[in-house]
mmCIF file with all atom_site columns, C-alpha atoms in Angstrom:
data_model
loop_
_atom_site.group_PDB
_atom_site.id
_atom_site.type_symbol
_atom_site.label_atom_id
_atom_site.label_alt_id
_atom_site.label_comp_id
_atom_site.label_asym_id
_atom_site.label_entity_id
_atom_site.label_seq_id
_atom_site.pdbx_PDB_ins_code
_atom_site.Cartn_x
_atom_site.Cartn_y
_atom_site.Cartn_z
_atom_site.occupancy
_atom_site.B_iso_or_equiv
_atom_site.pdbx_formal_charge
_atom_site.auth_seq_id
_atom_site.auth_comp_id
_atom_site.auth_asym_id
_atom_site.auth_atom_id
_atom_site.pdbx_PDB_model_num
ATOM 1   C CA . UNK A 1 1   ? 121.954 174.937 -114.373 1.00 81.00 ? 1   UNK A CA 1
ATOM 2   C CA . UNK A 1 2   ? 121.118 176.780 -111.164 1.00 92.00 ? 2   UNK A CA 1
ATOM 3   C CA . UNK A 1 3   ? 119.392 180.149 -111.451 1.00 95.00 ? 3   UNK A CA 1
ATOM 4   C CA . UNK A 1 4   ? 118.572 182.317 -108.460 1.00 94.00 ? 4   UNK A CA 1
ATOM 5   C CA . UNK A 1 5   ? 117.263 185.849 -108.263 1.00 96.00 ? 5   UNK A CA 1
ATOM 6   C CA . UNK A 1 6   ? 120.006 187.836 -106.524 1.00 97.00 ? 6   UNK A CA 1
ATOM 7   C CA . UNK A 1 7   ? 118.694 191.410 -106.511 1.00 97.00 ? 7   UNK A CA 1
ATOM 8   C CA . UNK A 1 8   ? 116.348 193.835 -108.181 1.00 98.00 ? 8   UNK A CA 1
ATOM 9   C CA . UNK A 1 9   ? 116.160 197.610 -108.268 1.00 98.00 ? 9   UNK A CA 1
ATOM 10  C CA . UNK A 1 10  ? 113.167 199.349 -106.711 1.00 98.00 ? 10  UNK A CA 1
ATOM 11  C CA . UNK A 1 11  ? 112.440 202.874 -107.964 1.00 98.00 ? 11  UNK A CA 1
ATOM 12  C CA . UNK A 1 12  ? 111.703 205.367 -105.194 1.00 98.00 ? 12  UNK A CA 1
ATOM 13  C CA . UNK A 1 13  ? 111.086 209.056 -104.671 1.00 97.00 ? 13  UNK A CA 1
ATOM 14  C CA . UNK A 1 14  ? 113.207 208.834 -101.495 1.00 97.00 ? 14  UNK A CA 1
ATOM 15  C CA . UNK A 1 15  ? 115.324 205.682 -101.407 1.00 98.00 ? 15  UNK A CA 1
ATOM 16  C CA . UNK A 1 16  ? 116.207 206.015 -97.705  1.00 98.00 ? 16  UNK A CA 1
ATOM 17  C CA . UNK A 1 17  ? 112.599 206.507 -96.618  1.00 97.00 ? 17  UNK A CA 1
ATOM 18  C CA . UNK A 1 18  ? 111.387 203.685 -98.851  1.00 98.00 ? 18  UNK A CA 1
ATOM 19  C CA . UNK A 1 19  ? 114.022 201.204 -97.696  1.00 98.00 ? 19  UNK A CA 1
ATOM 20  C CA . UNK A 1 20  ? 113.313 202.108 -94.071  1.00 98.00 ? 20  UNK A CA 1
ATOM 21  C CA . UNK A 1 21  ? 109.558 201.647 -94.638  1.00 98.00 ? 21  UNK A CA 1
ATOM 22  C CA . UNK A 1 22  ? 109.987 198.125 -96.002  1.00 98.00 ? 22  UNK A CA 1
ATOM 23  C CA . UNK A 1 23  ? 112.537 197.112 -93.381  1.00 98.00 ? 23  UNK A CA 1
ATOM 24  C CA . UNK A 1 24  ? 110.383 198.411 -90.532  1.00 98.00 ? 24  UNK A CA 1
ATOM 25  C CA . UNK A 1 25  ? 107.217 196.690 -91.761  1.00 98.00 ? 25  UNK A CA 1
ATOM 26  C CA . UNK A 1 26  ? 108.924 193.348 -92.470  1.00 98.00 ? 26  UNK A CA 1
ATOM 27  C CA . UNK A 1 27  ? 111.157 193.458 -89.387  1.00 98.00 ? 27  UNK A CA 1
ATOM 28  C CA . UNK A 1 28  ? 114.386 193.585 -91.421  1.00 98.00 ? 28  UNK A CA 1
ATOM 29  C CA . UNK A 1 29  ? 117.501 195.762 -91.488  1.00 98.00 ? 29  UNK A CA 1
ATOM 30  C CA . UNK A 1 30  ? 118.529 198.447 -93.959  1.00 98.00 ? 30  UNK A CA 1
ATOM 31  C CA . UNK A 1 31  ? 122.072 197.804 -95.166  1.00 98.00 ? 31  UNK A CA 1
ATOM 32  C CA . UNK A 1 32  ? 124.637 200.571 -95.685  1.00 98.00 ? 32  UNK A CA 1
ATOM 33  C CA . UNK A 1 33  ? 124.411 202.452 -98.960  1.00 98.00 ? 33  UNK A CA 1
ATOM 34  C CA . UNK A 1 34  ? 126.155 200.681 -101.835 1.00 95.00 ? 34  UNK A CA 1
ATOM 35  C CA . UNK A 1 35  ? 126.895 203.039 -104.718 1.00 98.00 ? 35  UNK A CA 1
ATOM 36  C CA . UNK A 1 36  ? 123.615 204.815 -105.486 1.00 98.00 ? 36  UNK A CA 1
ATOM 37  C CA . UNK A 1 37  ? 121.551 202.078 -103.807 1.00 98.00 ? 37  UNK A CA 1
ATOM 38  C CA . UNK A 1 38  ? 120.067 201.547 -100.352 1.00 98.00 ? 38  UNK A CA 1
ATOM 39  C CA . UNK A 1 39  ? 119.804 197.748 -99.972  1.00 98.00 ? 39  UNK A CA 1
ATOM 40  C CA . UNK A 1 40  ? 117.345 195.709 -97.955  1.00 98.00 ? 40  UNK A CA 1
ATOM 41  C CA . UNK A 1 41  ? 118.303 192.036 -97.911  1.00 98.00 ? 41  UNK A CA 1
ATOM 42  C CA . UNK A 1 42  ? 115.489 189.528 -97.663  1.00 97.00 ? 42  UNK A CA 1
ATOM 43  C CA . UNK A 1 43  ? 116.374 186.417 -95.595  1.00 96.00 ? 43  UNK A CA 1
ATOM 44  C CA . UNK A 1 44  ? 116.318 184.141 -98.682  1.00 95.00 ? 44  UNK A CA 1
ATOM 45  C CA . UNK A 1 45  ? 119.302 186.047 -100.133 1.00 95.00 ? 45  UNK A CA 1
ATOM 46  C CA . UNK A 1 46  ? 117.459 188.366 -102.521 1.00 97.00 ? 46  UNK A CA 1
ATOM 47  C CA . UNK A 1 47  ? 118.278 192.048 -102.063 1.00 98.00 ? 47  UNK A CA 1
ATOM 48  C CA . UNK A 1 48  ? 116.020 194.950 -102.979 1.00 98.00 ? 48  UNK A CA 1
ATOM 49  C CA . UNK A 1 49  ? 118.205 197.879 -104.042 1.00 98.00 ? 49  UNK A CA 1
ATOM 50  C CA . UNK A 1 50  ? 116.292 201.139 -103.594 1.00 98.00 ? 50  UNK A CA 1
ATOM 51  C CA . UNK A 1 51  ? 117.244 203.844 -106.079 1.00 98.00 ? 51  UNK A CA 1
ATOM 52  C CA . UNK A 1 52  ? 116.035 207.442 -106.278 1.00 98.00 ? 52  UNK A CA 1
ATOM 53  C CA . UNK A 1 53  ? 114.012 207.958 -109.436 1.00 96.00 ? 53  UNK A CA 1
ATOM 54  C CA . UNK A 1 54  ? 113.592 211.512 -110.726 1.00 92.00 ? 54  UNK A CA 1
ATOM 55  C CA . UNK A 1 55  ? 110.578 210.750 -112.922 1.00 92.00 ? 55  UNK A CA 1
ATOM 56  C CA . UNK A 1 56  ? 107.235 209.089 -112.518 1.00 95.00 ? 56  UNK A CA 1
ATOM 57  C CA . UNK A 1 57  ? 107.357 205.731 -110.784 1.00 96.00 ? 57  UNK A CA 1
ATOM 58  C CA . UNK A 1 58  ? 105.550 202.807 -112.348 1.00 96.00 ? 58  UNK A CA 1
ATOM 59  C CA . UNK A 1 59  ? 104.110 200.747 -109.483 1.00 96.00 ? 59  UNK A CA 1
ATOM 60  C CA . UNK A 1 60  ? 105.485 197.216 -109.228 1.00 97.00 ? 60  UNK A CA 1
ATOM 61  C CA . UNK A 1 61  ? 104.355 194.221 -107.194 1.00 97.00 ? 61  UNK A CA 1
ATOM 62  C CA . UNK A 1 62  ? 106.584 192.596 -104.568 1.00 98.00 ? 62  UNK A CA 1
ATOM 63  C CA . UNK A 1 63  ? 105.293 189.512 -102.720 1.00 98.00 ? 63  UNK A CA 1
ATOM 64  C CA . UNK A 1 64  ? 106.918 188.140 -99.573  1.00 98.00 ? 64  UNK A CA 1
ATOM 65  C CA . UNK A 1 65  ? 106.316 184.556 -98.462  1.00 97.00 ? 65  UNK A CA 1
ATOM 66  C CA . UNK A 1 66  ? 106.321 184.532 -94.658  1.00 98.00 ? 66  UNK A CA 1
ATOM 67  C CA . UNK A 1 67  ? 105.613 182.085 -91.849  1.00 97.00 ? 67  UNK A CA 1
ATOM 68  C CA . UNK A 1 68  ? 102.336 182.197 -89.929  1.00 97.00 ? 68  UNK A CA 1
ATOM 69  C CA . UNK A 1 69  ? 104.119 183.764 -86.925  1.00 98.00 ? 69  UNK A CA 1
ATOM 70  C CA . UNK A 1 70  ? 105.836 186.345 -89.127  1.00 98.00 ? 70  UNK A CA 1
ATOM 71  C CA . UNK A 1 71  ? 102.496 187.145 -90.780  1.00 98.00 ? 71  UNK A CA 1
ATOM 72  C CA . UNK A 1 72  ? 101.057 187.972 -87.356  1.00 98.00 ? 72  UNK A CA 1
ATOM 73  C CA . UNK A 1 73  ? 104.007 190.261 -86.534  1.00 98.00 ? 73  UNK A CA 1
ATOM 74  C CA . UNK A 1 74  ? 104.075 191.992 -89.918  1.00 98.00 ? 74  UNK A CA 1
ATOM 75  C CA . UNK A 1 75  ? 100.299 192.375 -90.059  1.00 98.00 ? 75  UNK A CA 1
ATOM 76  C CA . UNK A 1 76  ? 100.423 193.903 -86.596  1.00 98.00 ? 76  UNK A CA 1
ATOM 77  C CA . UNK A 1 77  ? 102.962 196.486 -87.808  1.00 98.00 ? 77  UNK A CA 1
ATOM 78  C CA . UNK A 1 78  ? 100.799 197.248 -90.874  1.00 98.00 ? 78  UNK A CA 1
ATOM 79  C CA . UNK A 1 79  ? 97.841  197.934 -88.601  1.00 98.00 ? 79  UNK A CA 1
ATOM 80  C CA . UNK A 1 80  ? 99.910  199.885 -86.053  1.00 98.00 ? 80  UNK A CA 1
ATOM 81  C CA . UNK A 1 81  ? 101.186 202.097 -88.878  1.00 97.00 ? 81  UNK A CA 1
ATOM 82  C CA . UNK A 1 82  ? 97.590  202.820 -89.904  1.00 97.00 ? 82  UNK A CA 1
ATOM 83  C CA . UNK A 1 83  ? 98.172  201.491 -93.416  1.00 98.00 ? 83  UNK A CA 1
ATOM 84  C CA . UNK A 1 84  ? 95.264  200.565 -95.621  1.00 98.00 ? 84  UNK A CA 1
ATOM 85  C CA . UNK A 1 85  ? 95.384  196.906 -96.577  1.00 98.00 ? 85  UNK A CA 1
ATOM 86  C CA . UNK A 1 86  ? 93.377  194.755 -98.940  1.00 98.00 ? 86  UNK A CA 1
ATOM 87  C CA . UNK A 1 87  ? 92.568  191.076 -99.447  1.00 98.00 ? 87  UNK A CA 1
ATOM 88  C CA . UNK A 1 88  ? 93.151  191.375 -103.185 1.00 97.00 ? 88  UNK A CA 1
ATOM 89  C CA . UNK A 1 89  ? 95.693  192.917 -105.582 1.00 94.00 ? 89  UNK A CA 1
ATOM 90  C CA . UNK A 1 90  ? 93.036  195.130 -107.192 1.00 94.00 ? 90  UNK A CA 1
ATOM 91  C CA . UNK A 1 91  ? 92.318  196.870 -103.870 1.00 96.00 ? 91  UNK A CA 1
ATOM 92  C CA . UNK A 1 92  ? 88.608  196.007 -103.999 1.00 97.00 ? 92  UNK A CA 1
ATOM 93  C CA . UNK A 1 93  ? 88.399  194.409 -100.529 1.00 97.00 ? 93  UNK A CA 1
ATOM 94  C CA . UNK A 1 94  ? 89.793  196.947 -98.036  1.00 98.00 ? 94  UNK A CA 1
ATOM 95  C CA . UNK A 1 95  ? 90.360  196.042 -94.414  1.00 98.00 ? 95  UNK A CA 1
ATOM 96  C CA . UNK A 1 96  ? 90.441  192.304 -95.137  1.00 97.00 ? 96  UNK A CA 1
ATOM 97  C CA . UNK A 1 97  ? 92.964  189.516 -95.468  1.00 98.00 ? 97  UNK A CA 1
ATOM 98  C CA . UNK A 1 98  ? 92.556  186.556 -97.812  1.00 97.00 ? 98  UNK A CA 1
ATOM 99  C CA . UNK A 1 99  ? 92.716  182.822 -97.108  1.00 97.00 ? 99  UNK A CA 1
ATOM 100 C CA . UNK A 1 100 ? 94.092  181.725 -100.486 1.00 94.00 ? 100 UNK A CA 1
ATOM 101 C CA . UNK A 1 101 ? 95.474  178.176 -100.674 1.00 95.00 ? 101 UNK A CA 1
ATOM 102 C CA . UNK A 1 102 ? 94.658  177.606 -97.008  1.00 95.00 ? 102 UNK A CA 1
ATOM 103 C CA . UNK A 1 103 ? 96.986  180.366 -95.825  1.00 97.00 ? 103 UNK A CA 1
ATOM 104 C CA . UNK A 1 104 ? 96.651  184.066 -95.180  1.00 98.00 ? 104 UNK A CA 1
ATOM 105 C CA . UNK A 1 105 ? 97.612  187.046 -97.280  1.00 98.00 ? 105 UNK A CA 1
ATOM 106 C CA . UNK A 1 106 ? 97.174  190.769 -97.602  1.00 98.00 ? 106 UNK A CA 1
ATOM 107 C CA . UNK A 1 107 ? 98.276  193.640 -99.826  1.00 98.00 ? 107 UNK A CA 1
ATOM 108 C CA . UNK A 1 108 ? 99.412  197.134 -98.905  1.00 98.00 ? 108 UNK A CA 1
ATOM 109 C CA . UNK A 1 109 ? 101.139 200.016 -100.665 1.00 97.00 ? 109 UNK A CA 1
ATOM 110 C CA . UNK A 1 110 ? 104.563 201.474 -99.989  1.00 97.00 ? 110 UNK A CA 1
ATOM 111 C CA . UNK A 1 111 ? 105.216 205.248 -100.128 1.00 95.00 ? 111 UNK A CA 1
ATOM 112 C CA . UNK A 1 112 ? 105.855 205.029 -103.902 1.00 96.00 ? 112 UNK A CA 1
ATOM 113 C CA . UNK A 1 113 ? 102.663 203.163 -104.747 1.00 96.00 ? 113 UNK A CA 1
ATOM 114 C CA . UNK A 1 114 ? 104.361 199.776 -105.113 1.00 97.00 ? 114 UNK A CA 1
ATOM 115 C CA . UNK A 1 115 ? 101.889 196.996 -104.289 1.00 97.00 ? 115 UNK A CA 1
ATOM 116 C CA . UNK A 1 116 ? 103.393 194.869 -101.504 1.00 98.00 ? 116 UNK A CA 1
ATOM 117 C CA . UNK A 1 117 ? 102.011 191.509 -100.441 1.00 98.00 ? 117 UNK A CA 1
ATOM 118 C CA . UNK A 1 118 ? 102.616 189.146 -97.570  1.00 98.00 ? 118 UNK A CA 1
ATOM 119 C CA . UNK A 1 119 ? 101.373 185.570 -97.872  1.00 98.00 ? 119 UNK A CA 1
ATOM 120 C CA . UNK A 1 120 ? 101.815 182.385 -95.882  1.00 98.00 ? 120 UNK A CA 1
ATOM 121 C CA . UNK A 1 121 ? 101.245 179.851 -98.674  1.00 97.00 ? 121 UNK A CA 1
ATOM 122 C CA . UNK A 1 122 ? 102.572 180.025 -102.248 1.00 94.00 ? 122 UNK A CA 1
ATOM 123 C CA . UNK A 1 123 ? 99.919  180.356 -104.925 1.00 90.00 ? 123 UNK A CA 1
ATOM 124 C CA . UNK A 1 124 ? 98.713  177.002 -106.169 1.00 89.00 ? 124 UNK A CA 1
ATOM 125 C CA . UNK A 1 125 ? 99.911  175.132 -103.081 1.00 90.00 ? 125 UNK A CA 1
ATOM 126 C CA . UNK A 1 126 ? 96.352  174.036 -102.277 1.00 80.00 ? 126 UNK A CA 1
ATOM 127 C CA . UNK A 1 127 ? 95.081  173.600 -98.858  1.00 62.00 ? 127 UNK A CA 1
#
């Protein structure tokens, strides 16, 4: 059996703004609206479908595995945007990146409080 994650829904106060934020930071494109969703397709085929949420938004965590070169580009856009970033998911080490598993990683929040992460090595890959 082959199982692949195809898409997930991301709750947002403003789906257009939120999709644009992610796409701009990661260097991706926002796709045309599909039904009530604003999609952002990740290069591995998974799509994040942004959906306006009228109530409180429960923050979720979205981690993006990126190359070393892409990390440099994305991290540069995080800094250019003046975003606070952390070396850890608990936001205890501001202004730092981590070197977990011999790679690099950092966390930052989107406009809805979702905890986003970029990392260059999967957890547990050693190094």
